[in-house]
Short mmCIF file of C-alpha atoms and ligand atoms in Angstrom, two decimals:
data_model
loop_
_atom_site.label_atom_id
_atom_site.label_comp_id
_atom_site.label_asym_id
_atom_site.label_seq_id
_atom_site.Cartn_x
_atom_site.Cartn_y
_atom_site.Cartn_z
CA MET A 104 92.94 73.07 115.91
CA ILE A 105 92.48 72.90 112.18
CA ALA A 106 89.21 73.38 110.35
CA THR A 107 87.69 74.58 107.15
CA THR A 108 84.50 76.60 107.37
CA ASN A 109 81.17 75.15 106.33
CA GLY A 110 77.71 76.62 106.10
CA THR A 111 77.21 80.39 105.95
CA PRO A 112 80.07 82.16 104.15
CA VAL A 113 81.66 84.75 106.44
CA SER A 114 84.06 87.46 105.33
CA ILE A 115 85.75 90.76 106.10
CA THR A 116 83.52 93.65 105.05
CA GLY A 117 85.63 96.60 106.22
CA LEU A 118 89.19 97.25 107.36
CA GLY A 119 90.79 100.12 109.24
CA TRP A 120 94.17 100.95 110.71
CA GLN A 121 95.97 103.51 112.78
CA VAL A 122 99.55 104.11 113.84
CA PRO A 123 100.80 106.79 116.25
CA GLU A 124 102.30 109.91 114.66
CA ARG A 125 105.71 109.68 116.31
CA VAL A 126 108.28 108.05 114.02
CA VAL A 127 111.29 106.50 115.78
CA THR A 128 114.22 105.68 113.51
CA ASN A 129 117.06 103.27 114.16
CA ASP A 130 119.34 106.27 114.62
CA ASP A 131 116.98 107.57 117.33
CA LEU A 132 117.33 104.24 119.18
CA SER A 133 121.10 104.25 118.79
CA LYS A 134 121.07 107.32 121.06
CA LEU A 135 119.39 105.23 123.78
CA VAL A 136 121.25 101.91 123.50
CA ASP A 137 124.46 100.53 121.99
CA THR A 138 123.10 99.66 118.53
CA SER A 139 123.25 100.93 114.97
CA ASP A 140 121.02 101.42 111.96
CA GLU A 141 123.14 98.89 110.10
CA TRP A 142 122.78 96.16 112.77
CA ILE A 143 119.02 96.62 113.06
CA ARG A 144 118.44 96.66 109.29
CA GLU A 145 120.65 93.64 108.68
CA ARG A 146 119.20 91.47 111.48
CA THR A 147 115.55 92.55 111.26
CA GLY A 148 114.86 94.63 108.14
CA ILE A 149 113.34 97.35 110.34
CA ARG A 150 114.13 100.98 109.42
CA GLU A 151 111.66 102.77 111.67
CA ARG A 152 108.63 102.21 113.89
CA ARG A 153 105.92 104.31 115.55
CA PHE A 154 105.75 104.88 119.31
CA ALA A 155 102.68 106.14 121.15
CA ARG A 156 102.94 109.34 123.17
CA GLU A 157 103.20 109.10 126.93
CA ASP A 158 99.51 109.99 127.30
CA GLU A 159 98.36 107.66 124.48
CA ALA A 160 96.93 104.27 125.53
CA LEU A 161 95.78 101.28 123.51
CA SER A 162 92.16 102.38 123.15
CA ASP A 163 93.28 105.80 121.79
CA ILE A 164 94.94 104.05 118.85
CA ALA A 165 92.30 101.34 118.47
CA LEU A 166 89.42 103.84 118.29
CA PRO A 167 90.22 105.45 114.89
CA ALA A 168 91.06 102.04 113.38
CA ALA A 169 87.74 100.63 114.61
CA ARG A 170 85.76 103.66 113.35
CA GLN A 171 87.38 103.38 109.92
CA ALA A 172 86.56 99.67 109.63
CA LEU A 173 82.92 100.28 110.65
CA GLU A 174 82.57 103.15 108.16
CA ARG A 175 83.99 101.03 105.35
CA ALA A 176 81.61 98.19 106.23
CA GLY A 177 78.68 100.64 106.50
CA ILE A 178 77.81 99.51 110.02
CA ALA A 179 76.69 101.88 112.78
CA PRO A 180 78.46 101.37 116.13
CA ARG A 181 75.15 100.59 117.88
CA ASP A 182 74.63 97.66 115.46
CA VAL A 183 77.87 95.89 116.43
CA GLU A 184 77.04 92.63 118.23
CA LEU A 185 80.50 91.33 119.11
CA LEU A 186 83.67 93.29 119.79
CA ILE A 187 86.95 91.45 120.35
CA VAL A 188 90.22 93.25 121.04
CA ALA A 189 93.30 91.07 120.59
CA THR A 190 96.14 92.59 122.59
CA VAL A 191 98.82 92.08 125.23
CA THR A 192 98.91 95.78 126.12
CA PRO A 193 95.37 96.68 127.26
CA ASP A 194 94.68 100.12 128.75
CA MET A 195 94.68 98.36 132.15
CA VAL A 196 94.34 94.80 133.50
CA PHE A 197 90.58 95.25 133.75
CA PRO A 198 88.08 96.32 132.59
CA SER A 199 88.87 94.99 129.15
CA THR A 200 89.94 97.43 126.47
CA ALA A 201 87.12 95.97 124.36
CA ALA A 202 84.57 97.24 126.89
CA ILE A 203 86.31 100.65 127.02
CA LEU A 204 86.37 100.76 123.22
CA ALA A 205 82.70 99.74 122.96
CA ASP A 206 81.81 102.66 125.20
CA ARG A 207 83.95 105.13 123.27
CA LEU A 208 82.53 103.93 119.93
CA GLY A 209 78.93 103.87 121.13
CA ALA A 210 78.71 100.10 120.50
CA THR A 211 76.18 99.77 123.29
CA GLU A 212 74.73 96.43 122.16
CA ALA A 213 78.01 94.54 121.72
CA ALA A 214 79.42 91.69 123.79
CA ALA A 215 82.99 92.88 124.36
CA TYR A 216 86.11 91.14 125.58
CA ASP A 217 89.90 91.06 125.15
CA LEU A 218 91.80 88.09 123.82
CA SER A 219 95.40 87.29 124.76
CA ALA A 220 97.37 85.19 122.28
CA GLY A 221 100.44 87.37 121.80
CA CYS A 222 101.17 88.44 118.25
CA THR A 223 98.79 85.68 117.05
CA GLY A 224 95.83 87.39 118.76
CA PHE A 225 94.23 88.74 115.60
CA MET A 226 94.24 85.29 113.99
CA TYR A 227 92.56 83.73 117.02
CA ALA A 228 90.03 86.57 117.16
CA ILE A 229 88.96 86.37 113.52
CA ALA A 230 88.56 82.60 113.88
CA GLN A 231 86.30 83.12 116.92
CA ALA A 232 84.29 85.80 115.17
CA THR A 233 83.85 83.64 112.08
CA GLY A 234 82.71 80.73 114.25
CA MET A 235 80.21 82.86 116.20
CA ILE A 236 78.73 84.33 113.03
CA GLY A 237 78.71 81.01 111.18
CA ALA A 238 76.87 79.40 114.10
CA GLY A 239 74.27 82.17 114.12
CA LEU A 240 75.29 83.45 117.57
CA SER A 241 76.15 86.90 116.27
CA ARG A 242 75.21 88.83 113.13
CA ASN A 243 78.54 90.65 112.91
CA ALA A 244 81.80 91.27 114.74
CA LEU A 245 84.31 94.05 115.06
CA VAL A 246 87.75 92.53 115.59
CA VAL A 247 90.63 94.77 116.58
CA GLY A 248 94.27 93.71 116.73
CA ALA A 249 96.21 96.40 118.53
CA ASP A 250 99.28 96.82 120.71
CA VAL A 251 101.47 99.51 122.20
CA LEU A 252 104.54 97.38 122.87
CA SER A 253 106.64 100.52 123.42
CA LYS A 254 104.94 100.76 126.84
CA ILE A 255 106.21 97.35 128.01
CA VAL A 256 109.63 97.16 126.40
CA ASP A 257 112.76 98.11 128.34
CA MET A 258 114.23 101.03 126.40
CA THR A 259 117.65 100.19 127.84
CA ASP A 260 117.58 96.59 126.49
CA ARG A 261 118.94 96.63 122.93
CA SER A 262 117.91 93.02 122.27
CA THR A 263 114.19 93.89 122.48
CA CYS A 264 113.66 97.66 122.18
CA VAL A 265 114.66 97.79 118.51
CA LEU A 266 112.13 95.15 117.42
CA PHE A 267 108.72 96.50 118.33
CA GLY A 268 106.35 99.30 117.34
CA ASP A 269 102.81 100.44 118.12
CA GLY A 270 99.69 100.24 115.96
CA ALA A 271 96.13 99.04 115.49
CA GLY A 272 94.24 97.20 112.77
CA ALA A 273 90.52 96.50 112.70
CA ALA A 274 88.20 94.29 110.67
CA VAL A 275 84.43 94.03 110.48
CA ILE A 276 83.35 90.44 109.93
CA GLU A 277 79.91 89.53 108.57
CA PRO A 278 78.04 86.90 106.59
CA SER A 279 78.95 87.27 102.96
CA SER A 280 77.36 86.44 99.63
CA ALA A 281 80.70 85.14 98.37
CA GLU A 282 83.12 82.64 99.81
CA GLY A 283 85.09 84.56 102.46
CA PHE A 284 87.01 82.60 105.10
CA ILE A 285 88.03 79.13 103.92
CA GLY A 286 89.61 77.84 107.14
CA PHE A 287 91.86 78.32 110.14
CA GLU A 288 94.72 76.49 111.83
CA LEU A 289 95.50 77.58 115.40
CA GLY A 290 97.83 76.20 118.03
CA ALA A 291 99.75 76.85 121.24
CA ASP A 292 102.85 75.44 122.91
CA GLY A 293 102.78 76.63 126.51
CA ALA A 294 106.09 74.93 127.24
CA GLY A 295 107.75 77.59 125.09
CA GLY A 296 106.02 80.40 126.98
CA VAL A 297 109.18 81.21 128.96
CA ASP A 298 110.91 82.26 125.75
CA LEU A 299 108.71 85.34 125.38
CA ASN A 300 106.94 86.68 128.42
CA LEU A 301 106.27 89.55 130.81
CA PRO A 302 106.72 87.92 134.23
CA ALA A 303 105.31 90.39 136.76
CA GLY A 304 102.02 92.12 137.42
CA GLY A 305 99.91 88.95 137.38
CA SER A 306 98.95 86.61 140.23
CA ARG A 307 102.25 84.68 140.01
CA LEU A 308 104.40 87.74 140.67
CA PRO A 309 102.20 90.61 141.84
CA SER A 310 103.60 94.10 141.33
CA SER A 311 106.00 95.20 144.04
CA ALA A 312 108.95 97.51 144.43
CA GLU A 313 111.17 94.45 143.82
CA THR A 314 109.47 93.46 140.55
CA VAL A 315 109.80 97.02 139.30
CA ALA A 316 113.45 97.24 140.36
CA GLY A 317 114.12 93.88 138.68
CA GLY A 318 112.68 95.05 135.36
CA LEU A 319 110.11 92.25 135.49
CA HIS A 320 107.33 94.40 134.02
CA TYR A 321 109.18 94.46 130.72
CA VAL A 322 109.16 91.95 127.84
CA GLN A 323 111.72 89.17 128.36
CA MET A 324 112.74 87.29 125.26
CA ASN A 325 115.05 84.50 124.20
CA GLY A 326 115.50 85.83 120.67
CA ARG A 327 117.19 82.78 119.19
CA GLN A 328 114.57 80.35 120.49
CA VAL A 329 111.74 82.57 119.26
CA PHE A 330 113.46 82.85 115.88
CA LYS A 331 113.63 79.05 115.57
CA PHE A 332 110.02 78.64 116.65
CA ALA A 333 108.84 81.34 114.25
CA THR A 334 110.57 79.94 111.20
CA ARG A 335 109.19 76.47 111.98
CA VAL A 336 105.53 77.34 112.65
CA LEU A 337 105.08 79.90 109.88
CA VAL A 338 105.76 77.06 107.47
CA SER A 339 104.06 74.13 109.26
CA SER A 340 100.86 76.04 110.07
CA ALA A 341 100.42 77.35 106.53
CA GLN A 342 101.10 73.96 105.00
CA ALA A 343 98.69 72.17 107.34
CA LEU A 344 95.90 74.61 106.50
CA LEU A 345 96.52 74.48 102.76
CA ASP A 346 96.41 70.65 102.92
CA GLU A 347 93.18 70.69 104.92
CA ALA A 348 91.61 73.11 102.43
CA GLY A 349 92.80 71.06 99.44
CA LEU A 350 94.83 73.97 98.10
CA ALA A 351 98.42 74.22 96.92
CA ILE A 352 100.83 77.05 97.61
CA GLU A 353 100.44 78.07 93.95
CA ASP A 354 96.78 78.84 94.70
CA VAL A 355 97.79 81.60 97.14
CA ASP A 356 97.67 85.07 95.54
CA VAL A 357 98.66 87.16 98.55
CA TYR A 358 100.66 86.08 101.61
CA VAL A 359 100.43 88.20 104.76
CA PRO A 360 102.85 86.82 107.36
CA HIS A 361 103.31 88.23 110.85
CA GLN A 362 105.63 91.22 110.51
CA ALA A 363 108.24 90.27 113.13
CA ASN A 364 111.43 90.37 111.15
CA VAL A 365 112.36 90.30 107.45
CA ARG A 366 114.71 87.35 108.03
CA ILE A 367 111.88 85.27 109.50
CA ILE A 368 109.59 86.24 106.62
CA ASP A 369 112.26 85.48 104.00
CA HIS A 370 112.85 82.07 105.55
CA ALA A 371 109.14 81.19 105.47
CA VAL A 372 108.75 82.51 101.92
CA ALA A 373 111.67 80.39 100.69
CA LYS A 374 110.47 77.23 102.48
CA LEU A 375 106.87 77.63 101.34
CA GLY A 376 107.96 78.52 97.81
CA ILE A 377 105.90 81.69 97.46
CA PRO A 378 107.09 84.26 94.89
CA LYS A 379 108.26 87.45 96.63
CA GLU A 380 105.82 89.65 94.71
CA LYS A 381 102.95 87.89 96.49
CA VAL A 382 104.31 88.72 99.96
CA VAL A 383 103.14 91.75 101.94
CA VAL A 384 105.93 93.33 103.99
CA ASN A 385 105.73 96.55 106.01
CA VAL A 386 107.91 95.61 108.99
CA ASP A 387 110.53 98.03 107.62
CA ARG A 388 108.20 100.97 108.41
CA TYR A 389 106.38 99.78 111.53
CA GLY A 390 108.54 97.13 113.25
CA ASN A 391 106.72 94.29 114.99
CA THR A 392 103.35 95.72 116.03
CA SER A 393 102.28 92.42 117.64
CA SER A 394 98.49 91.91 117.41
CA ALA A 395 98.24 94.77 114.89
CA SER A 396 100.80 93.38 112.51
CA ILE A 397 98.60 91.23 110.25
CA PRO A 398 95.51 93.49 110.05
CA LEU A 399 97.76 96.50 109.44
CA ALA A 400 99.57 94.74 106.59
CA LEU A 401 96.32 93.36 105.14
CA ALA A 402 94.58 96.76 105.31
CA GLU A 403 97.48 98.49 103.56
CA ALA A 404 97.62 95.80 100.88
CA VAL A 405 93.87 96.11 100.23
CA ALA A 406 94.07 99.92 100.17
CA ASP A 407 96.86 99.99 97.59
CA GLY A 408 95.22 97.40 95.33
CA ARG A 409 97.55 94.46 95.99
CA VAL A 410 94.58 92.35 97.12
CA ARG A 411 91.96 92.01 94.41
CA GLU A 412 88.52 90.46 93.99
CA GLY A 413 88.70 86.67 94.17
CA ASP A 414 92.27 86.57 95.49
CA THR A 415 93.16 83.78 97.90
CA VAL A 416 94.87 85.36 100.90
CA LEU A 417 97.02 83.36 103.32
CA MET A 418 97.79 84.92 106.71
CA THR A 419 99.99 83.35 109.40
CA GLY A 420 100.89 84.74 112.78
CA MET A 421 103.01 83.54 115.71
CA GLY A 422 103.91 84.97 119.07
CA ALA A 423 103.82 84.77 122.85
CA GLY A 424 102.23 81.67 124.31
CA LEU A 425 103.92 80.41 122.30
CA THR A 426 101.08 80.52 119.81
CA TRP A 427 100.55 80.36 116.08
CA GLY A 428 97.64 80.68 113.70
CA SER A 429 96.82 80.74 110.00
CA ALA A 430 93.76 81.79 108.04
CA LEU A 431 92.80 81.35 104.40
CA LEU A 432 90.43 83.90 102.95
CA ARG A 433 88.95 84.38 99.50
CA TRP A 434 88.82 88.16 99.17
CA THR A 435 85.61 89.72 97.90
CA GLU A 436 85.21 93.40 97.05
CA ALA A 437 81.61 93.25 98.17
CA SER A 438 83.08 92.33 101.48
C1 LIG B 711 116.48 89.32 118.16
C2 LIG B 711 117.22 88.89 116.91
C3 LIG B 711 117.05 89.94 115.81
C4 LIG B 711 118.70 88.77 117.23
O1 LIG B 711 119.40 88.38 116.08
P1 LIG B 711 120.50 87.25 116.16
O2 LIG B 711 121.12 87.15 114.82
O3 LIG B 711 119.83 86.02 116.72
O4 LIG B 711 121.49 87.88 117.19
P2 LIG B 711 122.03 87.21 118.50
O5 LIG B 711 120.95 87.10 119.52
O6 LIG B 711 122.77 85.98 118.10
O7 LIG B 711 123.03 88.32 118.97
C5 LIG B 711 124.21 88.59 118.26
C6 LIG B 711 124.94 89.71 118.95
O8 LIG B 711 124.26 90.95 118.69
C7 LIG B 711 124.06 91.63 119.92
N1 LIG B 711 122.86 92.45 119.82
C8 LIG B 711 121.59 92.14 120.21
N2 LIG B 711 120.78 93.17 119.93
C9 LIG B 711 121.53 94.13 119.37
C10 LIG B 711 121.26 95.41 118.87
N3 LIG B 711 120.03 95.95 118.88
N4 LIG B 711 122.27 96.12 118.33
C11 LIG B 711 123.52 95.63 118.30
N5 LIG B 711 123.84 94.42 118.76
C12 LIG B 711 122.85 93.68 119.28
C13 LIG B 711 123.96 90.55 120.96
O9 LIG B 711 124.26 91.08 122.23
C14 LIG B 711 124.99 89.57 120.47
O10 LIG B 711 126.24 90.01 120.87
P3 LIG B 711 127.30 88.98 121.47
O11 LIG B 711 127.54 88.00 120.35
O12 LIG B 711 128.45 89.85 121.79
O13 LIG B 711 126.62 88.38 122.65
C15 LIG B 711 116.70 87.51 116.40
O14 LIG B 711 117.06 86.50 117.31
C16 LIG B 711 115.22 87.49 116.20
O15 LIG B 711 114.70 88.15 115.33
N6 LIG B 711 114.47 86.71 117.01
C17 LIG B 711 113.04 86.66 116.96
C18 LIG B 711 112.48 87.80 117.74
C19 LIG B 711 111.02 88.04 117.49
O16 LIG B 711 110.58 88.09 116.37
N7 LIG B 711 110.26 88.22 118.57
C20 LIG B 711 108.86 88.52 118.52
C21 LIG B 711 108.06 87.35 118.08
S1 LIG B 711 106.37 87.72 118.01
#
């Protein structure tokens, strides 16, 4: 799917983020598995990540991020009309974490649901929210991208446990007086789903003593295949959207790619031809926070002044599905 927005301008009017307190360094992980700080930094660019406490679930991390975004947008929880949580690590299979979060926030009037598109979830969710608002079906939306991957990664598997971290990012989306979202490009290749999945606990392989013993409730990943996919779609998705919007790469002021791995980001940056100073990178401090990665990076970049009034922001995510998605946004301070 590729489309540019038309009609009512819709934009982000408030951002928030939250990461758990517990910092886990590469040296900490080298006490659990046969790895080293040097290997992890060289192959991924990650220095440290945050892990939730044992008693901390997704909604505990999403709640402060959501509150912050609402405060910044000046919206009371009871006025939220649509609440989407993009995640692959909900508090439980059902009810949705969005419904749990709506209750904890006091967003009593909101339609609330979770969205599963792997690390691309936030991109899908902001596209949906923009469409709903643009069509007049909702006056606003609170979109949360959040994951606690540490809960579903095998801490004895060095090929996955070093990559991920926990976090939450949130955005309030509303009609805007200025331009806001310019367009989206979203896609999925289910045939590649086997390269990044969590096999058990669904209706295909219900939970059993055997699935637990087989480690099938943990993330399974074919790292090389995912690497190839990621480097391809980060470039093709961004280029397709820029073409559709009639923009060139030179028109992009800030690039916020999915924070999976510095090597993947560097590859995309080189292929797209974006100067490094325009690229937002925080994977070194947080690892791959899945659905939280893009909103977390965007919120930090806005907070420290790297995104300014009128800037054209390009965001591209990719992840389990396999899925990918890009958004172009003209940033407005009023937003
Ligand atoms: C996972 C990834 C970093 C591995 O890097 P790589 O250069 O492809 O490494 P390889 O898979 O070729 O493995 C090379 C060696 O390092 C080893 N290795 C894997 N993880 C290791 C670790 N944490 N520490 C030390 N060695 C490790 C492998 O066992 C392999 O050893 P072998 O050659 O003896 O078999 C890389 O494939 C990647 O980033 N993939 C994308 C993952 C991703 O982003 N997933 C989420 C998408 S949303």
